Short mmCIF file of C-alpha atoms in Angstrom, two decimals:
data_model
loop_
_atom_site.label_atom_id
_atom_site.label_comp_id
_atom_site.label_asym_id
_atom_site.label_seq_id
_atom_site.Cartn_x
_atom_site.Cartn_y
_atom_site.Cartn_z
CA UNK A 7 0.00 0.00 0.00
CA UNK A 8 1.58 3.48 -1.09
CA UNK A 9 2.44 5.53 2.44
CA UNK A 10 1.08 8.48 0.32
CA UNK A 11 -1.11 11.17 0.96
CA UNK A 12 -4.09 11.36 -1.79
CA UNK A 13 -3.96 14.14 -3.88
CA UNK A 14 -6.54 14.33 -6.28
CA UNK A 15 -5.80 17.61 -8.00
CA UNK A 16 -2.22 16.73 -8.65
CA UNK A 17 -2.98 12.99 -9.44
CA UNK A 18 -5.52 13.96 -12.22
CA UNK A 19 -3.22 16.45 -13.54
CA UNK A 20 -0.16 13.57 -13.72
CA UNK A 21 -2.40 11.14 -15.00
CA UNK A 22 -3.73 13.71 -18.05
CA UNK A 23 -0.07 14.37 -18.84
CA UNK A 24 0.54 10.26 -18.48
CA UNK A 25 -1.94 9.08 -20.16
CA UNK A 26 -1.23 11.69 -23.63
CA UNK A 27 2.29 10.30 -23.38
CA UNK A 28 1.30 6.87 -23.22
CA UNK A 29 -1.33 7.28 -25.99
CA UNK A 30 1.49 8.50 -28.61
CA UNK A 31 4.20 7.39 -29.96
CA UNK A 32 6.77 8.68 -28.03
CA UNK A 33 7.78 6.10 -25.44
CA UNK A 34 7.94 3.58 -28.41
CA UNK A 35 10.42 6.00 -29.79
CA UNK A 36 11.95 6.55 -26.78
CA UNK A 37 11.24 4.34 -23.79
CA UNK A 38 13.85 5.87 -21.56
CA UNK A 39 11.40 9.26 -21.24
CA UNK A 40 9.37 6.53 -18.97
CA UNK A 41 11.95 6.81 -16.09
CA UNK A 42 12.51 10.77 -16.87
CA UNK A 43 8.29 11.19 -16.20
CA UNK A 44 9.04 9.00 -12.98
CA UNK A 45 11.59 11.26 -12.04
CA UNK A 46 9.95 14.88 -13.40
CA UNK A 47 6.52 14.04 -10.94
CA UNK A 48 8.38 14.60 -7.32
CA UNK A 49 8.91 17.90 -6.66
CA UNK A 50 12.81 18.81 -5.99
CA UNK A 51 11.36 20.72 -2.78
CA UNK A 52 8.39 21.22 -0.98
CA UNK A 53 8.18 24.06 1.98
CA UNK A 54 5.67 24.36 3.88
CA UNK A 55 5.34 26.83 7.04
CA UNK A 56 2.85 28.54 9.36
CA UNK A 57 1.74 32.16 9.22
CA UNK A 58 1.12 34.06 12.18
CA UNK A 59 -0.69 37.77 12.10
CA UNK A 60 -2.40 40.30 13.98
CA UNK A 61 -5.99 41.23 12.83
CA UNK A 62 -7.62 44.52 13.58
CA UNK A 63 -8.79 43.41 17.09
CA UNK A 64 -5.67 42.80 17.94
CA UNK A 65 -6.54 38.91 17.54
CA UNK A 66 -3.23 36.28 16.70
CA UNK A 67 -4.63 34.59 13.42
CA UNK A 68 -2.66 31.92 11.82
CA UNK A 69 -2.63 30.47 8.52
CA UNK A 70 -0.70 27.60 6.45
CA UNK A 71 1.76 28.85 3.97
CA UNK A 72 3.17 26.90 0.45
CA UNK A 73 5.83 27.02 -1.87
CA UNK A 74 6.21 23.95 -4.20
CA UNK A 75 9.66 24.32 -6.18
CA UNK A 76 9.08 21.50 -8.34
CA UNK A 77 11.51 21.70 -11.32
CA UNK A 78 14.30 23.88 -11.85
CA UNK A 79 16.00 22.58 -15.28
CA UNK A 80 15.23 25.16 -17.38
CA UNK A 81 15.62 28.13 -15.19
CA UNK A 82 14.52 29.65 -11.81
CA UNK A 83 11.28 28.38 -10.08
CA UNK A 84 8.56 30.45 -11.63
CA UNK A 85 4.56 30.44 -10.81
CA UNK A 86 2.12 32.17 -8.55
CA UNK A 87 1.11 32.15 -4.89
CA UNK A 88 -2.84 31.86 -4.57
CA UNK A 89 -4.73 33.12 -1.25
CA UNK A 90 -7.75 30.91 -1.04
CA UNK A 91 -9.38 29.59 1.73
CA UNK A 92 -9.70 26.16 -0.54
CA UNK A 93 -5.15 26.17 -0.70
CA UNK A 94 -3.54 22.84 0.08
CA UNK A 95 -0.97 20.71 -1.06
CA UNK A 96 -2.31 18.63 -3.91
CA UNK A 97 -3.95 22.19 -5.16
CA UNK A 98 -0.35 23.40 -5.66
CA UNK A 99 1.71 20.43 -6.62
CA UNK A 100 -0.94 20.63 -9.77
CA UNK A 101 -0.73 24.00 -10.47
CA UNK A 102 2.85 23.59 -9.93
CA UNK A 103 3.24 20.24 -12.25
CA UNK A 104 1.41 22.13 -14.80
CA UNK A 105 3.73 24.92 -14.48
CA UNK A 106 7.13 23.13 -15.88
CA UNK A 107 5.55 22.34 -18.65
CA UNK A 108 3.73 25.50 -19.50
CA UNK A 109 6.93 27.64 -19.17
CA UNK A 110 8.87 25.32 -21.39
CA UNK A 111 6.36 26.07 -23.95
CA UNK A 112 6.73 29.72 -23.50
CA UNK A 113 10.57 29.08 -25.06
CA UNK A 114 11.66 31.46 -22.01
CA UNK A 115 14.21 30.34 -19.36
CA UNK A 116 11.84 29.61 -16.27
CA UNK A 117 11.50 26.34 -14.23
CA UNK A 118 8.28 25.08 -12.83
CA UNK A 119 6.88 25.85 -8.86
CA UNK A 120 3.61 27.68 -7.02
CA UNK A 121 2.73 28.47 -3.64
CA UNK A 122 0.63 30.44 -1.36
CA UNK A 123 -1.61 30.26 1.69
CA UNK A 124 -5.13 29.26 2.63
CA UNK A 125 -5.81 33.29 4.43
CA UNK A 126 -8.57 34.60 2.72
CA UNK A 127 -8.67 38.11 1.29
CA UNK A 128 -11.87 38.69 1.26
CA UNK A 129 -13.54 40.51 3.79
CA UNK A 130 -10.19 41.39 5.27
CA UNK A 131 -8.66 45.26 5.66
CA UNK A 132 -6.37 46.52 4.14
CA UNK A 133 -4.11 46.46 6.59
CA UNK A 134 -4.75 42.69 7.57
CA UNK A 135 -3.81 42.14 4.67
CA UNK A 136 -0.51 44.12 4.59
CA UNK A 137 0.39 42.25 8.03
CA UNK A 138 -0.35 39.02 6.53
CA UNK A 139 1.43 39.70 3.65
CA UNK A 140 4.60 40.76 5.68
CA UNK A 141 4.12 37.64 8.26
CA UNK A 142 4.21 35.02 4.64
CA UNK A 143 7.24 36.83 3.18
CA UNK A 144 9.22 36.61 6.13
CA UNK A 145 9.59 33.23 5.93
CA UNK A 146 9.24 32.92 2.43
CA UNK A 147 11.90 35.03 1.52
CA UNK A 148 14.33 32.43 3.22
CA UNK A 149 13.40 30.17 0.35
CA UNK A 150 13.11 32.97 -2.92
CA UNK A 151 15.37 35.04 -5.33
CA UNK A 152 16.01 36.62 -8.47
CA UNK A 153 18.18 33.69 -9.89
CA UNK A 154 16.57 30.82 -7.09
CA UNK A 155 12.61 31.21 -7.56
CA UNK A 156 10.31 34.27 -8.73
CA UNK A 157 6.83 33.88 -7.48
CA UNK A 158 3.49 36.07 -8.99
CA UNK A 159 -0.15 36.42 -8.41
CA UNK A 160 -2.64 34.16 -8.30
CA UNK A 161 -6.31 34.51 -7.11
CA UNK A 162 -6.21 36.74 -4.01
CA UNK A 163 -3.23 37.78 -4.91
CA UNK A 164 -3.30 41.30 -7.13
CA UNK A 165 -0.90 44.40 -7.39
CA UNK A 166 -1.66 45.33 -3.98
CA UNK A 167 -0.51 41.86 -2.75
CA UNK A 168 2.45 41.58 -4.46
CA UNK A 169 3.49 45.38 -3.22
CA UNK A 170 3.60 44.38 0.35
CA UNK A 171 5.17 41.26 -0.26
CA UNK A 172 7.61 42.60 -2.28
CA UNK A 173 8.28 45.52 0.29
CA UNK A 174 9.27 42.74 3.41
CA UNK A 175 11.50 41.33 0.89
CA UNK A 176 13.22 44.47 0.12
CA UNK A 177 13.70 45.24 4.07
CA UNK A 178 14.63 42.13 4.68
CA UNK A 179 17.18 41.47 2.19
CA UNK A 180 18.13 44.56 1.84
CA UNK A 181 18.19 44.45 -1.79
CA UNK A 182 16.01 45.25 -4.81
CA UNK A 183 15.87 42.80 -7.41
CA UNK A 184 13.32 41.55 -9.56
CA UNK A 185 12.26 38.46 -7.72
CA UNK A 186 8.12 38.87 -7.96
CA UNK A 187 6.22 39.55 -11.32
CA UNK A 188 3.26 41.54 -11.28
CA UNK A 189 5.34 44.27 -9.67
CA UNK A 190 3.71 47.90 -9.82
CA UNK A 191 4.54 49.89 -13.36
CA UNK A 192 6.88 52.47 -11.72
CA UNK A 193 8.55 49.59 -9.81
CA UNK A 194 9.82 47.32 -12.41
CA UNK A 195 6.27 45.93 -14.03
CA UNK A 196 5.63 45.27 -17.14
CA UNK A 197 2.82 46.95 -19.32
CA UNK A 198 0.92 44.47 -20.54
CA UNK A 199 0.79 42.17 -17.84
CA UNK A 200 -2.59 42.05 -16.50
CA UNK A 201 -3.77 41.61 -19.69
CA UNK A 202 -1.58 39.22 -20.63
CA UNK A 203 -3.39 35.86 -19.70
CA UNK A 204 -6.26 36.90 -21.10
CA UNK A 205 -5.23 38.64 -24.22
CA UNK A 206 -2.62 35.40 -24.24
CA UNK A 207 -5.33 32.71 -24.65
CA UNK A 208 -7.65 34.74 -27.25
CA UNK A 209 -4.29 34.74 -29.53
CA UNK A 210 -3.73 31.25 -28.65
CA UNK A 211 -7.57 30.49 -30.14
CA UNK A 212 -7.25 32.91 -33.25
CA UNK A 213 -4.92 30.92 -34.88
CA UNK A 214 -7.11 27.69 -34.16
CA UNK A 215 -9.61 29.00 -35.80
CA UNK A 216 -7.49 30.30 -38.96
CA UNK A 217 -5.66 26.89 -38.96
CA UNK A 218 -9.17 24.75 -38.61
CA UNK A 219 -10.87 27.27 -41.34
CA UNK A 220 -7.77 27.79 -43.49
CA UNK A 221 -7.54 31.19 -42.96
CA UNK A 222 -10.51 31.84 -43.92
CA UNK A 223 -12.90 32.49 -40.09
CA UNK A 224 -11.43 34.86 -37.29
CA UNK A 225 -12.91 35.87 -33.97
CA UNK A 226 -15.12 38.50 -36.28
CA UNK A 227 -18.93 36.94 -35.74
CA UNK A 228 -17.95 34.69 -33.30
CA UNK A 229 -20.32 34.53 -30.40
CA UNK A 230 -17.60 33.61 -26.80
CA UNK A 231 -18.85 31.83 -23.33
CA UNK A 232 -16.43 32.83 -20.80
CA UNK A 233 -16.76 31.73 -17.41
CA UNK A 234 -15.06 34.15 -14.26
CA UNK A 235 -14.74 38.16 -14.03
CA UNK A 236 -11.15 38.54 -12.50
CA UNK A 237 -7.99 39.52 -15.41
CA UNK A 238 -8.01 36.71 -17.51
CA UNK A 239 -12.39 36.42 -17.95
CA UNK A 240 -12.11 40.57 -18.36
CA UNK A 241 -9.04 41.13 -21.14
CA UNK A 242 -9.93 37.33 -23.18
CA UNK A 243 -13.40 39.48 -23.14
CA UNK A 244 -12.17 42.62 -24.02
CA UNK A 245 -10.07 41.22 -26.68
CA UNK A 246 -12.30 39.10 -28.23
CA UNK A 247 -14.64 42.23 -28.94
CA UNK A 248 -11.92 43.68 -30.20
CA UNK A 249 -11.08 41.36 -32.88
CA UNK A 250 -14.60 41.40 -33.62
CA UNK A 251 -16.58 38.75 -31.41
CA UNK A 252 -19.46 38.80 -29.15
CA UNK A 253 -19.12 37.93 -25.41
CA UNK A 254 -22.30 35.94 -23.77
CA UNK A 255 -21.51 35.24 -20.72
CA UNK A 256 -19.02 35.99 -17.58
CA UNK A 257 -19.58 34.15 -13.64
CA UNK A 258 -18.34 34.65 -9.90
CA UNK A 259 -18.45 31.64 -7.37
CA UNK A 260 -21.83 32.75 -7.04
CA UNK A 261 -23.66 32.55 -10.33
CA UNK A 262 -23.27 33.20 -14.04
CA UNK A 263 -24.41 36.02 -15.88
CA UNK A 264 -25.78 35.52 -19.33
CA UNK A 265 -26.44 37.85 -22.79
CA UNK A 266 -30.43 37.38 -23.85
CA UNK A 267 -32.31 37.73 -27.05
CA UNK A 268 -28.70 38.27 -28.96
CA UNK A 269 -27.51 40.95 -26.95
CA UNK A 270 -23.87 40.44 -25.65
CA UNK A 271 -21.09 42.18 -23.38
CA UNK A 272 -20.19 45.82 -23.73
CA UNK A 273 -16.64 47.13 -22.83
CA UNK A 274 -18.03 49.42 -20.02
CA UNK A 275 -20.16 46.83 -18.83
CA UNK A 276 -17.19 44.74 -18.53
CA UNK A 277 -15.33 47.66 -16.92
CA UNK A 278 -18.49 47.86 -14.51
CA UNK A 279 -18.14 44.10 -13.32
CA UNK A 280 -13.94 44.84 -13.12
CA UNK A 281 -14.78 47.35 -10.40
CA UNK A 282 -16.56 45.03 -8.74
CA UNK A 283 -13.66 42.75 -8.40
CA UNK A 284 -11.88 45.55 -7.01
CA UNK A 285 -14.66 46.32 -4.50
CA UNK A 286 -14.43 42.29 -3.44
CA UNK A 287 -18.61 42.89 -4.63
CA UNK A 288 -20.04 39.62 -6.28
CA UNK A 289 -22.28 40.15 -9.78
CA UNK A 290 -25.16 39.52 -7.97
CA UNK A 291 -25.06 43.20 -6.32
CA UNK A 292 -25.52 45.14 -10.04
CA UNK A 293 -28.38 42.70 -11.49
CA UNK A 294 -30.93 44.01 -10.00
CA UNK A 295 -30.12 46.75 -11.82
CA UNK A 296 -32.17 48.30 -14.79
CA UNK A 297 -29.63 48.21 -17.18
CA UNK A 298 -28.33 44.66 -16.60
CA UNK A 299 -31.52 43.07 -15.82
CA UNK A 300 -32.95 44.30 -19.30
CA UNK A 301 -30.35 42.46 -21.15
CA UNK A 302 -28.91 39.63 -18.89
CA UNK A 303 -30.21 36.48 -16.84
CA UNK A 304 -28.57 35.69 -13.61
CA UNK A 305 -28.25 32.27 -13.04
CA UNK A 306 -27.38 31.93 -9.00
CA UNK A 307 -25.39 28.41 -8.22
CA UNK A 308 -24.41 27.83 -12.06
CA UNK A 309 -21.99 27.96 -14.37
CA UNK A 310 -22.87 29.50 -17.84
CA UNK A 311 -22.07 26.55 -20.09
CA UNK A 312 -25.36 25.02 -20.39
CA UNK A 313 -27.21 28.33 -20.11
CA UNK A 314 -25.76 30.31 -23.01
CA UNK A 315 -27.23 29.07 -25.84
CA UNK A 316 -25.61 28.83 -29.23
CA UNK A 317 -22.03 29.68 -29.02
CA UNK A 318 -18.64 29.15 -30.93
CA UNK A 319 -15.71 29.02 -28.87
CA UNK A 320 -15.55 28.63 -25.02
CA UNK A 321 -12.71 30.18 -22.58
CA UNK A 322 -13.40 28.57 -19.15
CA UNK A 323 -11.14 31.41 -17.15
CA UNK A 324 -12.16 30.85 -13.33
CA UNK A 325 -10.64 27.92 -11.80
CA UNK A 326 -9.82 23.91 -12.25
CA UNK A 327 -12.28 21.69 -12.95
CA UNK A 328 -15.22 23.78 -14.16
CA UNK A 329 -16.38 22.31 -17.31
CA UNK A 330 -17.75 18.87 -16.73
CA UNK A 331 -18.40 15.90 -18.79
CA UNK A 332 -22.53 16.85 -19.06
CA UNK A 333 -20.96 20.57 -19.50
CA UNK A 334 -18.97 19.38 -22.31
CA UNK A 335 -21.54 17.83 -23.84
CA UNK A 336 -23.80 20.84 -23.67
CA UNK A 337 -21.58 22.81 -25.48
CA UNK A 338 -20.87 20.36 -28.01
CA UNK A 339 -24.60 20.63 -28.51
CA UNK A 340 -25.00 24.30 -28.60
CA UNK A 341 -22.28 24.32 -32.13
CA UNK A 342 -18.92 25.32 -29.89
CA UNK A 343 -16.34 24.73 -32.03
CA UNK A 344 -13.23 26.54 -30.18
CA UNK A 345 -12.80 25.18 -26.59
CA UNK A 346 -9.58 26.60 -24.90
CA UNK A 347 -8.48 26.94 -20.84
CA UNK A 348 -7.95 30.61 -19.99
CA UNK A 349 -8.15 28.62 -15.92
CA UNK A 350 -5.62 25.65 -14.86
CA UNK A 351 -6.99 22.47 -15.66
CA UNK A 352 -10.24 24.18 -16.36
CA UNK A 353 -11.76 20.95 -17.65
CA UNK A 354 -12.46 17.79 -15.97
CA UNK A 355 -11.01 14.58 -17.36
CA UNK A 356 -14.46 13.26 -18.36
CA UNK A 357 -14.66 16.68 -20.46
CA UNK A 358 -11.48 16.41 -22.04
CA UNK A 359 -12.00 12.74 -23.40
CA UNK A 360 -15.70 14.19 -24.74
CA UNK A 361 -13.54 16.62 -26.38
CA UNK A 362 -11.38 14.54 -27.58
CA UNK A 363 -13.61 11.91 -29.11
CA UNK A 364 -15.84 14.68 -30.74
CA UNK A 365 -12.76 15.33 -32.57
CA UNK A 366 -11.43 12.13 -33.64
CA UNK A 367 -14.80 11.56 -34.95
CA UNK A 368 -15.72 14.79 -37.11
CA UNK A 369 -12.81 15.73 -39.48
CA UNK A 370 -11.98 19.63 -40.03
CA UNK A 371 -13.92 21.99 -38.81
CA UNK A 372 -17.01 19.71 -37.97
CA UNK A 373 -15.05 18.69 -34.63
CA UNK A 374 -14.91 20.57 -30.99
CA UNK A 375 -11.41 21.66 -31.01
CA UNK A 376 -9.47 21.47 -27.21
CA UNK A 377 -6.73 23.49 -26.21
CA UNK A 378 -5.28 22.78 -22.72
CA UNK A 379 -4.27 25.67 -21.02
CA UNK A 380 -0.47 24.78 -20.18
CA UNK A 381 -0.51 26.06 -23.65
CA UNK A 382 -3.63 28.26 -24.07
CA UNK A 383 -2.86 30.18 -20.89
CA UNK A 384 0.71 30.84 -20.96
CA UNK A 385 0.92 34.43 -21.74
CA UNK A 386 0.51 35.08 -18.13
CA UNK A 387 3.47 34.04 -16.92
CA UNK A 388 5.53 34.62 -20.45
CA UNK A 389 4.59 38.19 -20.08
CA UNK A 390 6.13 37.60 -16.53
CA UNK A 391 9.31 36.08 -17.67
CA UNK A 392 9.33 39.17 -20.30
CA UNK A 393 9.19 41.23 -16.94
CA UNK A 394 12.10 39.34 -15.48
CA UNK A 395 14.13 39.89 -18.61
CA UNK A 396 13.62 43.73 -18.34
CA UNK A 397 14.34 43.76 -14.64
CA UNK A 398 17.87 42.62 -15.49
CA UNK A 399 18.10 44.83 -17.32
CA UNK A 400 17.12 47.51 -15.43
CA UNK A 401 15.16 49.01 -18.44
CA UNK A 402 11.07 49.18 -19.33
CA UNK A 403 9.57 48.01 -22.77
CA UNK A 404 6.73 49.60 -23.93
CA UNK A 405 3.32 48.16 -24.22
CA UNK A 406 3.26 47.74 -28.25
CA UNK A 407 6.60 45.58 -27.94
CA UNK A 408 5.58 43.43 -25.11
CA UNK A 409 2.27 42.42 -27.19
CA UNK A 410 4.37 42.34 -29.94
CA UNK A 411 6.85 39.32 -28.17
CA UNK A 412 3.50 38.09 -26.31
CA UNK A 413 1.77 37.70 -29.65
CA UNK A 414 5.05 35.79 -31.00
CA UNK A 415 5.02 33.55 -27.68
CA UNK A 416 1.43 32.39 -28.31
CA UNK A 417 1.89 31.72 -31.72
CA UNK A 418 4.91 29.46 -31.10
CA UNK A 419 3.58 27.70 -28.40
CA UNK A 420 0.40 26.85 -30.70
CA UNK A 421 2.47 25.88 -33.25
CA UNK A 422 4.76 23.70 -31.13
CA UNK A 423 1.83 21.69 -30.07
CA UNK A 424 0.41 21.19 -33.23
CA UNK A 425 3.67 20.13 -34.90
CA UNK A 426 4.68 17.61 -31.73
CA UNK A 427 1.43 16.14 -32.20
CA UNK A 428 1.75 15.24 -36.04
CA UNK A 429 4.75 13.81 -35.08
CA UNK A 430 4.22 11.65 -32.06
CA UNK A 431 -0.16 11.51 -32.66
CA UNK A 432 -0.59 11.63 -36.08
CA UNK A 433 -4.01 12.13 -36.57
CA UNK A 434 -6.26 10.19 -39.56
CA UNK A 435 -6.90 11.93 -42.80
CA UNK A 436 -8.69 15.18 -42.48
CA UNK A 437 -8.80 15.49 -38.52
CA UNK A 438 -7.33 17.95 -36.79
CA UNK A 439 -4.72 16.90 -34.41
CA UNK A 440 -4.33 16.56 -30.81
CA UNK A 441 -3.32 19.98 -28.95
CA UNK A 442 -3.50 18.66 -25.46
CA UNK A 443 -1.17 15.45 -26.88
CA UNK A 444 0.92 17.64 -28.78
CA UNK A 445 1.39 20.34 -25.89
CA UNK A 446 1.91 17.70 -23.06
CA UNK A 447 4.33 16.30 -25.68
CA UNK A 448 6.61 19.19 -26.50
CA UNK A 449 6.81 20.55 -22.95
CA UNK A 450 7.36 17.47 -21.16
CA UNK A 451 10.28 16.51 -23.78
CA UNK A 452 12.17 19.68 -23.56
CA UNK A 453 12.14 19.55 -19.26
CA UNK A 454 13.05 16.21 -19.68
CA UNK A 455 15.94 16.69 -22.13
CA UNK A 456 17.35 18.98 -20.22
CA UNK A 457 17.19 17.20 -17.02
CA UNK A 458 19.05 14.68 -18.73
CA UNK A 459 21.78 16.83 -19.60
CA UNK A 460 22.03 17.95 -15.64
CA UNK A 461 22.33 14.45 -14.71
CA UNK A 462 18.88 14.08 -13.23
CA UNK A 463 18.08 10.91 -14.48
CA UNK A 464 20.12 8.73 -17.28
#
């Protein structure tokens, strides 16, 4: 009997990247990658640590604090830290196993890790959350640095987060360096990087439609289910009505919030539901209102997929596991061509095999195409290993050049999964291939190779 402790997050994420690897050719090619993915799922380091702080009453709280440094082969530790009361272990050894990957697809020099705490934010003062922030760093920064591991945000962690955690650091080490992303513009941020996720994973989907259409269908027409309202649901929605598309739908924990009778998302209306983020307000407070309740439905206790109606493409962007098998199905139903994961392991296994299948089974364009989002999502954090680069070099890009290198990221990393998955999944005549094969493939190869080359396993 194995003297481990379940993990269901990070078992279902190993077993999605197993099972691709298995399904392809690539252990017949090369059998000894079997002992690198043995090797590749233990994490080089775990730390975990308590978090003691002083709320407003003068009350000693304390809270569990993470950092999962899971592969360094192909540069520093890089992912988020998350503040959710729902943080544990086997939350971040998945986000952090899907993290190697997804950098090595970015082409940047950034290992794999993630952390955080289970304090919630929410309902919490400002200057809770400032001591909690300083109580989590001072430990964490025993463990951090600009060449050793960068950490960013994650949900419930924003600018203002990062700020005071990136203010202990600097007293405590006594020196500035770029060692969080996310940092404040005047501070060594990057433009572009709250957007980046977001704007990231509608790139990632405009060239699957111009590669399933042959150039000849873009976002223009397109009606877009997106599920969440924090940065990624916001810019993939602002971006998508940019290029042309309709948005029908956005969500909180709460409920989902759905276009009627054709009507669809407005830029100020998505700038309205951005304040509320701000405001820690759920949807719920502005549909009452005249102007929302004359053009959407709130659906309390739902998730929009089987509420929106016809759609084309599909960006879950709140959190893992949010599109489930019946969900996937519902889609599939409603004409959804386009599915893509703005979130981490936004679809269930079940949904990703109904996916899958859909696709094996309907050459070209008939099929439901499924992007996983260690390659859909990764402008996030490539935008954040653009900000590392400019740190080190102590100079700022400007907005127009860091789209410029995040478009070129995206379209690399969609083009790396498509190629990998000819190679090693080649589909039958007329279907599209694999992208979840062919990302899994490509990102887990390069780690692998170079881990080899370090002497990590032989």
């Amino acid at each position: 009997m194995s003297n481990l402790p379940i993990e269901p997050e990070f078992e279902q994420a190993y077993k999605e990247l197993a099972s691709t690897l298995e399904n392809s050719t690539l252990f017949q090619k090369n059998p000894e990658y079997r002992k690198a993915l043995q090797v590749v799922s233990v994490p080089e380091r775990v730390i975990q640590f308590r978090v003691v702080w002083e709320n407003d009453k003068g009350e000693v709280e304390v809270n569990r604090g993470f950092r999962v440094q899971f592969n360094s082969a192909l540069g520093p530790y890089k992912g988020g830290l998350r503040f959710h009361p729902s943080v544990n272990l086997s939350i971040l050894k998945f986000l952090g196993f899907e993290q190697i990957f997804k950098n090595a697809l970015t082409g940047l020099n950034m290992g794999g890790g993630k952390g955080g705490s289970d304090f919630d934010p929410k309902g919490k003062t400002d200057s809770e959350i400032r001591r909690f922030c300083v109580s989590f760093m001072t430990e964490l920064c025993k463990h951090i640095g600009a060449d050793t591991d960068v950490p960013a945000g994650d949900i419930g962690v924003t600018g203002r987060e990062v700020g005071f955690l990136f203010g202990q650091y600097r007293k405590i080490r006594n020196q500035w360096e770029g060692v969080l992303t996310g940092k404040g513009g005047s501070w060594g941020g990057s433009l572009i990087r709250p957007e980046a996720t977001g704007y990231g994973v509608v790139y990632y989907v405009d060239h699957m439609i111009k590669h399933a259409s042959n150039g000849k269908e873009s976002f223009a027409g397109k009606r877009v289910a997106i599920s969440g309202s924090g940065n990624v649901a916001q810019y993939a929605a602002l971006k998508v009505i940019e290029l042309g598309g309709s948005v029908v739908s956005l969500s909180d924990s709460q409920g989902s919030l759905v276009a009627q009778d054709g009507a669809s998302f407005t830029p100020e209306e998505i700038d309205i539901i951005a304040q509320l983020k701000v405001e820690r307000k759920q949807i719920a407070s502005i549909t009452g209102t005249e102007a929302f309740a004359s053009k959407f439905r709130y659906i309390p206790g739902a998730r929009p997929w089987i509420h929106v109606g016809k759609v084309d493409v599909a960006l879950p962007s709140a959190t893992q596991n949010e599109v489930s098998g019946e969900e996937a199905q519902a889609l599939i139903a409603a004409g959804a061509k386009f599915i893509a994961e703005g979130s981490n392991m936004g679809c269930t296994q079940a949904a990703i095999d109904i996916f899958e299948a859909h696709r094996e089974a309907n050459p070209g364009a008939a099929a439901m195409w499924y992007a996983p989002g260690k390659a859909a999502n990764a402008g996030g954090v490539a935008v954040s290993g653009l900000e590392m680069a400019q740190n080190s070099a102590r100079l700022s890009w400007t907005a127009q050049e860091v789209d410029a290198r995040l478009k070129d990221i995206m379209e690399s990393c969609f083009k790396n999964g498509l190629d990998t998955a000819r190679e090693y999944a080649t589909p039958a005549e007329g279907v599209l291939p694999s992208l979840v094969t062919g990302s899994n493939i490509a990102g887990f190869t390069k780690v692998a190779a170079a881990m080899k080359d370090h002497g990590d396993w032989w």
